[in-house]
Coordinates of C-alpha atoms in Angstrom, one line a residue:
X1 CA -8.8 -2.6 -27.4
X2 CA -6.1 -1.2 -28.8
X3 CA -6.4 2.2 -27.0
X4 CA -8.2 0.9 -24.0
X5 CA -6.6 0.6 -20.9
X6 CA -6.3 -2.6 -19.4
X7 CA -8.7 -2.8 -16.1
X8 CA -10.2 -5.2 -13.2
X9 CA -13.3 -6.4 -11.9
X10 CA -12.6 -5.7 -7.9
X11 CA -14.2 -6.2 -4.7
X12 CA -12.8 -5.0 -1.5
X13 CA -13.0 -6.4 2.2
X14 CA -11.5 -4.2 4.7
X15 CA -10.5 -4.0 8.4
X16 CA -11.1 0.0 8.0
X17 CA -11.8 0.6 11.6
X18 CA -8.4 -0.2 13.0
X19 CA -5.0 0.6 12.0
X20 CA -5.0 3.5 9.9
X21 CA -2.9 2.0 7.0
X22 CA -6.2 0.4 5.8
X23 CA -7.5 4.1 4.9
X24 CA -4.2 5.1 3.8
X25 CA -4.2 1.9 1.3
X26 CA -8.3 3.2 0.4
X27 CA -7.2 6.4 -0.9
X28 CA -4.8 5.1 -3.0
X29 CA -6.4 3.3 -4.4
X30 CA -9.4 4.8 -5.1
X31 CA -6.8 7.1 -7.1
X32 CA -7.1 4.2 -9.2
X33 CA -10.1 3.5 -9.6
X34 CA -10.2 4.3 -13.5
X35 CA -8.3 0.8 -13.9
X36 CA -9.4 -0.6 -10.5
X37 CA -12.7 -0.7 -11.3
X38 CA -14.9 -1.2 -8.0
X39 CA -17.8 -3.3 -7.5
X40 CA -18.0 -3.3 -3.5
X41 CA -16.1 -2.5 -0.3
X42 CA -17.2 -4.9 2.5
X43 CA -16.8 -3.6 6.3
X44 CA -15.1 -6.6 7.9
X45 CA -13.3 -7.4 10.5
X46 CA -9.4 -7.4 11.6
X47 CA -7.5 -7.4 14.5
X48 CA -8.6 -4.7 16.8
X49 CA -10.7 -2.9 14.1
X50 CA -14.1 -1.7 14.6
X51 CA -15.9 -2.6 11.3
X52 CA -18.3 0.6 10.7
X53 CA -19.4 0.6 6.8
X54 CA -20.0 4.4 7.5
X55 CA -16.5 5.2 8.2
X56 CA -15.6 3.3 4.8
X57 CA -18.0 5.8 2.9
X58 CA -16.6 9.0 4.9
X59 CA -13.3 8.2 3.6
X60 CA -14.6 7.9 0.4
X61 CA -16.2 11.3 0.4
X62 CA -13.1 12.7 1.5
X63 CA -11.0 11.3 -1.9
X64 CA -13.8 13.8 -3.6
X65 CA -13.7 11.8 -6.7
X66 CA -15.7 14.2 -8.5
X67 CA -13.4 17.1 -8.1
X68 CA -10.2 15.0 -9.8
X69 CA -12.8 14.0 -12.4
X70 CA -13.9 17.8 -13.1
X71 CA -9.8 18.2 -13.7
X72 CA -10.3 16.0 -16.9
X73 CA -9.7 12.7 -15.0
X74 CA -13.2 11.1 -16.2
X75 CA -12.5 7.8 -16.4
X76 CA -12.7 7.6 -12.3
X77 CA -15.3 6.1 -10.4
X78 CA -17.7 8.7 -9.7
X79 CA -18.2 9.1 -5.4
X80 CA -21.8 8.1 -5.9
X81 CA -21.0 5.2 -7.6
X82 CA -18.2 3.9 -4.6
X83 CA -20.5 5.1 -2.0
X84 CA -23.6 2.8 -2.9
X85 CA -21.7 -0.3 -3.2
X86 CA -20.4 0.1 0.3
X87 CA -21.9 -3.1 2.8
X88 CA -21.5 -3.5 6.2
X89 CA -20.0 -7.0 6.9
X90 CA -19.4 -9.0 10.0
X91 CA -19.3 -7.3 13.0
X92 CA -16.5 -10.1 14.5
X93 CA -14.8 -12.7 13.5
X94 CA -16.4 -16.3 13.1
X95 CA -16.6 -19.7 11.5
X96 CA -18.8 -19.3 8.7
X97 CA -21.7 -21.4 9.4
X98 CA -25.6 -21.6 7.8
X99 CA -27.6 -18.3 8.7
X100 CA -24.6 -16.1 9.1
X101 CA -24.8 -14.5 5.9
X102 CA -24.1 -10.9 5.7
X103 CA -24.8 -8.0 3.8
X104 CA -21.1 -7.7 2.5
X105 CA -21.1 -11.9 2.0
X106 CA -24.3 -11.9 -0.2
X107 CA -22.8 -8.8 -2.3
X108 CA -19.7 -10.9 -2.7
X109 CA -21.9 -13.9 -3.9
X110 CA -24.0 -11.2 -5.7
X111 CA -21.0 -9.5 -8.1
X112 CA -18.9 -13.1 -8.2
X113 CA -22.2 -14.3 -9.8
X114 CA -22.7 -11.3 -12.0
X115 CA -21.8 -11.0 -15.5
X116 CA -18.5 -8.7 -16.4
X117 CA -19.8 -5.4 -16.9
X118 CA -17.4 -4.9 -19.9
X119 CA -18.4 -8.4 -21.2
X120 CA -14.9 -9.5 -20.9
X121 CA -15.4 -12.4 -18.8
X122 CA -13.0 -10.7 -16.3
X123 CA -12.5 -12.5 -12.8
X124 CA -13.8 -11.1 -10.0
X125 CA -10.6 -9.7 -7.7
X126 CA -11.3 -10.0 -3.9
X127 CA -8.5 -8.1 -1.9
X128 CA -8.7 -9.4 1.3
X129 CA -7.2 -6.5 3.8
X130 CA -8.7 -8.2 7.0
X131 CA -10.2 -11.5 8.2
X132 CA -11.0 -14.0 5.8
X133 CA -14.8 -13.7 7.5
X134 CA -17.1 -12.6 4.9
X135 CA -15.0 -14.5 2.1
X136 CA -15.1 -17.3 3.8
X137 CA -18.6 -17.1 4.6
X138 CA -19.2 -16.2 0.7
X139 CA -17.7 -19.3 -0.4
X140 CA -19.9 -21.6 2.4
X141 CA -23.1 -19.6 0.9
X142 CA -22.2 -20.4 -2.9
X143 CA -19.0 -23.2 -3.1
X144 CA -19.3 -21.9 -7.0
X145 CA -17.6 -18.3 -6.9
X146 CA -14.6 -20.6 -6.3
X147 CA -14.6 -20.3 -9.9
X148 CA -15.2 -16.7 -10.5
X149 CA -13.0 -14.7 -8.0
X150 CA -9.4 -14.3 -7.9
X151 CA -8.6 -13.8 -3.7
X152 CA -5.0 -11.8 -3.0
X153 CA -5.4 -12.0 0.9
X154 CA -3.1 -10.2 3.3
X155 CA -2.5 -12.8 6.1
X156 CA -0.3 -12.6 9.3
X157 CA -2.3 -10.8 11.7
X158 CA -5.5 -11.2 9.9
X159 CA -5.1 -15.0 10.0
X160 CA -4.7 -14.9 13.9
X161 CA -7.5 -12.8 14.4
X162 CA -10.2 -15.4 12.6
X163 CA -7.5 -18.6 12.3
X164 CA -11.2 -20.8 11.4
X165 CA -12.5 -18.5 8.6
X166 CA -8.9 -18.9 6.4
X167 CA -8.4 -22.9 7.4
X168 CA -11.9 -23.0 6.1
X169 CA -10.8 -21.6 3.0
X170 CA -7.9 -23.6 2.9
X171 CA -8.9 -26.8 3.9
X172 CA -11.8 -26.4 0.4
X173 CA -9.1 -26.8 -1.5
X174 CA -8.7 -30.3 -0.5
X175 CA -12.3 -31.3 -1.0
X176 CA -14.7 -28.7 -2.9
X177 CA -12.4 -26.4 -4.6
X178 CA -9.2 -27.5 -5.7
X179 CA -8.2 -25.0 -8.3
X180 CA -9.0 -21.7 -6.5
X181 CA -7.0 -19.0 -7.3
X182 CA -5.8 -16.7 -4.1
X183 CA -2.5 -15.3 -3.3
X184 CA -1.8 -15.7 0.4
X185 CA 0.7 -13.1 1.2
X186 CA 1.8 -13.3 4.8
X187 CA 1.4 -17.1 5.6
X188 CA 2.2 -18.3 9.6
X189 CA 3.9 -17.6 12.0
X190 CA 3.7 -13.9 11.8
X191 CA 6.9 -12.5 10.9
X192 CA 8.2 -15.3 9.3
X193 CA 7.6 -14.3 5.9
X194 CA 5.0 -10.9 5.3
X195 CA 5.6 -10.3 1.9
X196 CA 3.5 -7.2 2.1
X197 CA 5.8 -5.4 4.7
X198 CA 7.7 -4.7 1.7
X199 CA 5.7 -1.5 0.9
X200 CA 7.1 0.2 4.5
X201 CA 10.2 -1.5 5.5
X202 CA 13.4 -1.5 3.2
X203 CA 13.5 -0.1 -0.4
X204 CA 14.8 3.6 -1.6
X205 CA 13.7 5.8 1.4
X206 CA 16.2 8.9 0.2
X207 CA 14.5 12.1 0.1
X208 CA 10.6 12.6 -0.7
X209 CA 10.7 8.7 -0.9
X210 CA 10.9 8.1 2.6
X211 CA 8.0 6.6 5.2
X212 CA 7.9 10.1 6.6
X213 CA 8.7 12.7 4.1
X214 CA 6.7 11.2 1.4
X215 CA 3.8 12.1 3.4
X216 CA 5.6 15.6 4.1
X217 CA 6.2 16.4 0.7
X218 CA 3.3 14.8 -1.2
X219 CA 0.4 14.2 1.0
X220 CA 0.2 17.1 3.1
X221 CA -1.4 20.1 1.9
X222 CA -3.2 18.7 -0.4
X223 CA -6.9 17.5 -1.6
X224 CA -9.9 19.3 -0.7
X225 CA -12.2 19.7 2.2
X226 CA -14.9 18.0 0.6
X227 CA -16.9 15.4 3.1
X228 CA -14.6 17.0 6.0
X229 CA -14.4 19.6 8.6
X230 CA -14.4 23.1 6.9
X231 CA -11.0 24.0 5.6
X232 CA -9.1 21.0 6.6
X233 CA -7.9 19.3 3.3
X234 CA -7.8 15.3 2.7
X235 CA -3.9 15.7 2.7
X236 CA -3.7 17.1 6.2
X237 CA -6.4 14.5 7.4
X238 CA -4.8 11.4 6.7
X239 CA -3.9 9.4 9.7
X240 CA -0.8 8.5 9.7
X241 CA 0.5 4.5 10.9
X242 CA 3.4 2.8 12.8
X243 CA 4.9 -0.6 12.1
X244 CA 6.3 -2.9 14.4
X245 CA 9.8 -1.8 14.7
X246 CA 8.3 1.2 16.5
X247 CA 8.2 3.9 13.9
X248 CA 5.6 5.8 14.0
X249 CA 4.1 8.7 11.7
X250 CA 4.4 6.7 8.7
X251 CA 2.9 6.0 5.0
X252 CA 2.4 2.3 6.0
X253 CA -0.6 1.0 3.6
X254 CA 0.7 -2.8 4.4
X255 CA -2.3 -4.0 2.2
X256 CA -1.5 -1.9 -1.0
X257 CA 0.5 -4.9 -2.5
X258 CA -2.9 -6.5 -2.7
X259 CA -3.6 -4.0 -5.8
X260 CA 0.2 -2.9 -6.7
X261 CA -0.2 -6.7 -8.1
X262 CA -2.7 -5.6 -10.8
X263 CA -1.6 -1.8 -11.2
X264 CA 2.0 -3.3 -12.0
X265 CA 1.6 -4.4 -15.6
X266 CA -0.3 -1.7 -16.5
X267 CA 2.1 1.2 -15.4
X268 CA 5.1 -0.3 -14.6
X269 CA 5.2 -2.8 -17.3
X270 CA 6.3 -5.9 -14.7
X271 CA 4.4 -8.4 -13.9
X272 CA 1.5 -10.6 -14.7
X273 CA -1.8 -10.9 -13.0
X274 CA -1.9 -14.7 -14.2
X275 CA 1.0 -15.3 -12.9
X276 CA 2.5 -14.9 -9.3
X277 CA 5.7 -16.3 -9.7
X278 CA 7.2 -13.3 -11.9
X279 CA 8.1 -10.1 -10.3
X280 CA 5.8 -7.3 -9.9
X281 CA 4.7 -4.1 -7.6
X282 CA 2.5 -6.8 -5.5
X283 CA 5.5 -9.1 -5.1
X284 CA 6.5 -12.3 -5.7
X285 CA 5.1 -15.7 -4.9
X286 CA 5.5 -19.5 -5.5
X287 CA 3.2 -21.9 -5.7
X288 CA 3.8 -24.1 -3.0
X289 CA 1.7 -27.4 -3.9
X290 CA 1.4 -27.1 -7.9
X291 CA 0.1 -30.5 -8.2
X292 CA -3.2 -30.2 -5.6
X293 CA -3.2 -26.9 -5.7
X294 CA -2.0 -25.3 -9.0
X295 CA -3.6 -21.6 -8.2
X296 CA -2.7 -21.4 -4.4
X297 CA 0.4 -19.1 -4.1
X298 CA 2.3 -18.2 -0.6
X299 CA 5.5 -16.1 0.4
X300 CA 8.8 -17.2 -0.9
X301 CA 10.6 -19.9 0.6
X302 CA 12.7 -17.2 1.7
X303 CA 13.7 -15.0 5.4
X304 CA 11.7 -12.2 5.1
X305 CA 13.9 -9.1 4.2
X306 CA 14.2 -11.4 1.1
X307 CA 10.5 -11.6 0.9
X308 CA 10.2 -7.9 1.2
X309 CA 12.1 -7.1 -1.6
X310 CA 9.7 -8.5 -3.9
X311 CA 8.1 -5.4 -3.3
X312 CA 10.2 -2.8 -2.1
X313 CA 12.6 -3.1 -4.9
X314 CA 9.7 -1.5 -6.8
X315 CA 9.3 1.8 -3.9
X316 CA 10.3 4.7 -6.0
X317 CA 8.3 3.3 -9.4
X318 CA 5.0 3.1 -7.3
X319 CA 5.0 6.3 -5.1
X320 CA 7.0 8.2 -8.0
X321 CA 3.4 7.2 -10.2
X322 CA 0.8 7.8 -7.2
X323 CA 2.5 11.1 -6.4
X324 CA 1.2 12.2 -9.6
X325 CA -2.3 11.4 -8.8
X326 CA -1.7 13.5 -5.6
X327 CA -0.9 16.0 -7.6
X328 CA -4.4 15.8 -9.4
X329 CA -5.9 17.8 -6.6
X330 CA -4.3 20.7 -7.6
X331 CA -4.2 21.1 -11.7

């Protein structure tokens, strides 16, 4: 292990479908995916998204995985091997209830269950991005992956848009699972808190670093036209976001903390997946009822430029080391 690289077991539900930040935060981290090592990306719903698994595996196509590995970065996921392990989730959101098993549910049940691949006995991480839905629905299916998964869930909006599947998760705690470990980064009322605006608002914007030019300098003009229109390269393609101060034409990826967190210790030496309370890319967290709920952590007990800081403190060390992997594309 010496030489090895740490990496994770992780599983993906996403909102792809509505804002664009959710296929921003996609290609990123699929830039990762030598040490974020994926095992499914469920179609799921969000606020205003339109859950399509098929636009999940068009985005993955267009990170052409196989061109950065043919540049001597083997150790990526090949794009076969994202594309088949994408599942189509639910379609809206909803209690979970007996019968309303998914696709994307059963293949969370189905790689929770599953031994580690590296015979590690790694955890299963589930980075929620929308809804709780197919989690929640997971956990009603098989109460055991309580045991097995590790959930970082980004809340605020996606806890208004299916309130029942996360009380559902919540509420567990208090009777079937009581030492579940999830992160829930955003916790009610909207605004209060949102640990994971910290990626967009605040932080070193000067120069390339900025919302705006980052993209300018970085993104644009660059990638490949693989799985796209003819001559149009990834760089140029990406959508571009708006948060709600009213910017607009931003690099807004609001659910990139959910993997920062693990990415942190391993190239940014902060941090500590065991551990939310220390600092670290994904920000920080306490642990809000220790005593009932040892592995439950929330948002700081703080206003929220506070909270943001957790994360934005760290803006120049994590686009400083993904501009790299931009620059892949091009070696």
């Amino acid at each position: 292990m010496a030489n090895r690289v740490k990496t994770f077991r992780v599983l993906v539900s996403t909102d792809l479908g509505g804002d664009p930040d959710d296929i921003q935060s996609l290609i990123h981290l699929l830039h990762y995916s030598d040490v974020l090592r994926l095992e499914g990306i469920v179609s799921s719903p969000g606020p205003g998204s339109s859950p399509d698994a098929e636009n999940i595996r068009y985005w993955v196509r267009r990170a052409d995985l196989d061109h950065l590995r043919s540049r001597g970065h083997e150790a990526l996921m090949t794009e076969n091997d994202v594309v088949s392990i994408v599942r189509q989730g639910a379609l809206t959101a909803m209690p979970p209830k007996d019968g309303n098993g998914t696709e994307g549910s059963r293949l969370i049940v189905e790689r929770a269950n599953a031994a580690d691949p590296e015979g590690r006995d790694r955890p299963l991480w589930v980075l929620a991005w929308g809804s709780l839905t197919d989690i929640a629905q997971a956990l009603h299916d098989d109460p055991g992956i309580a045991e097995k998964i590790r959930i970082y869930y980004i809340g605020s909006s996606n806890t208004t848009n299916d309130p029942a599947s996360r009380d559902y998760v919540y509420d567990g705690m208090k009777t079937t699972w009581p030492t579940l470990w999830w992160i829930e980064n955003g916790i009610l009322p909207k605004f209060s808190h949102d640990t994971f605006r910290g990626y967009y608002m605040g932080g070193d914007q000067s120069g390339e670093w900025g919302n705006k030019t980052f993209v300018d300098s970085v993104i644009r003009g660059t990638g490949t036209d693989h799985g796209g229109e003819p001559g149009r390269l990834l760089g140029d393609e990406l959508p571009l976001a708006a948060h709600p101060g009213g910017e607009s034409g931003i690099l807004k990826e609001g659910d990139t903390p959910t993997f920062l967190y693990l990415l942190s210790p391993v190239f940014g030496g902060v941090g500590d997946p065991d551990d939310p309370t220390v600092p670290s890319w994904g920000g920080r967290f306490r642990r809000p009822d220790p005593d009932r709920f040892p592995n439950y952590s929330v948002d700081l007990d703080a206003p929220a430029e506070q909270c943001w800081s957790t994360i934005n403190r760290w803006r120049k060390a994590y686009l400083s080391h993904w501009k790299t992997r931009w620059q892949w594309y091009d070696e």
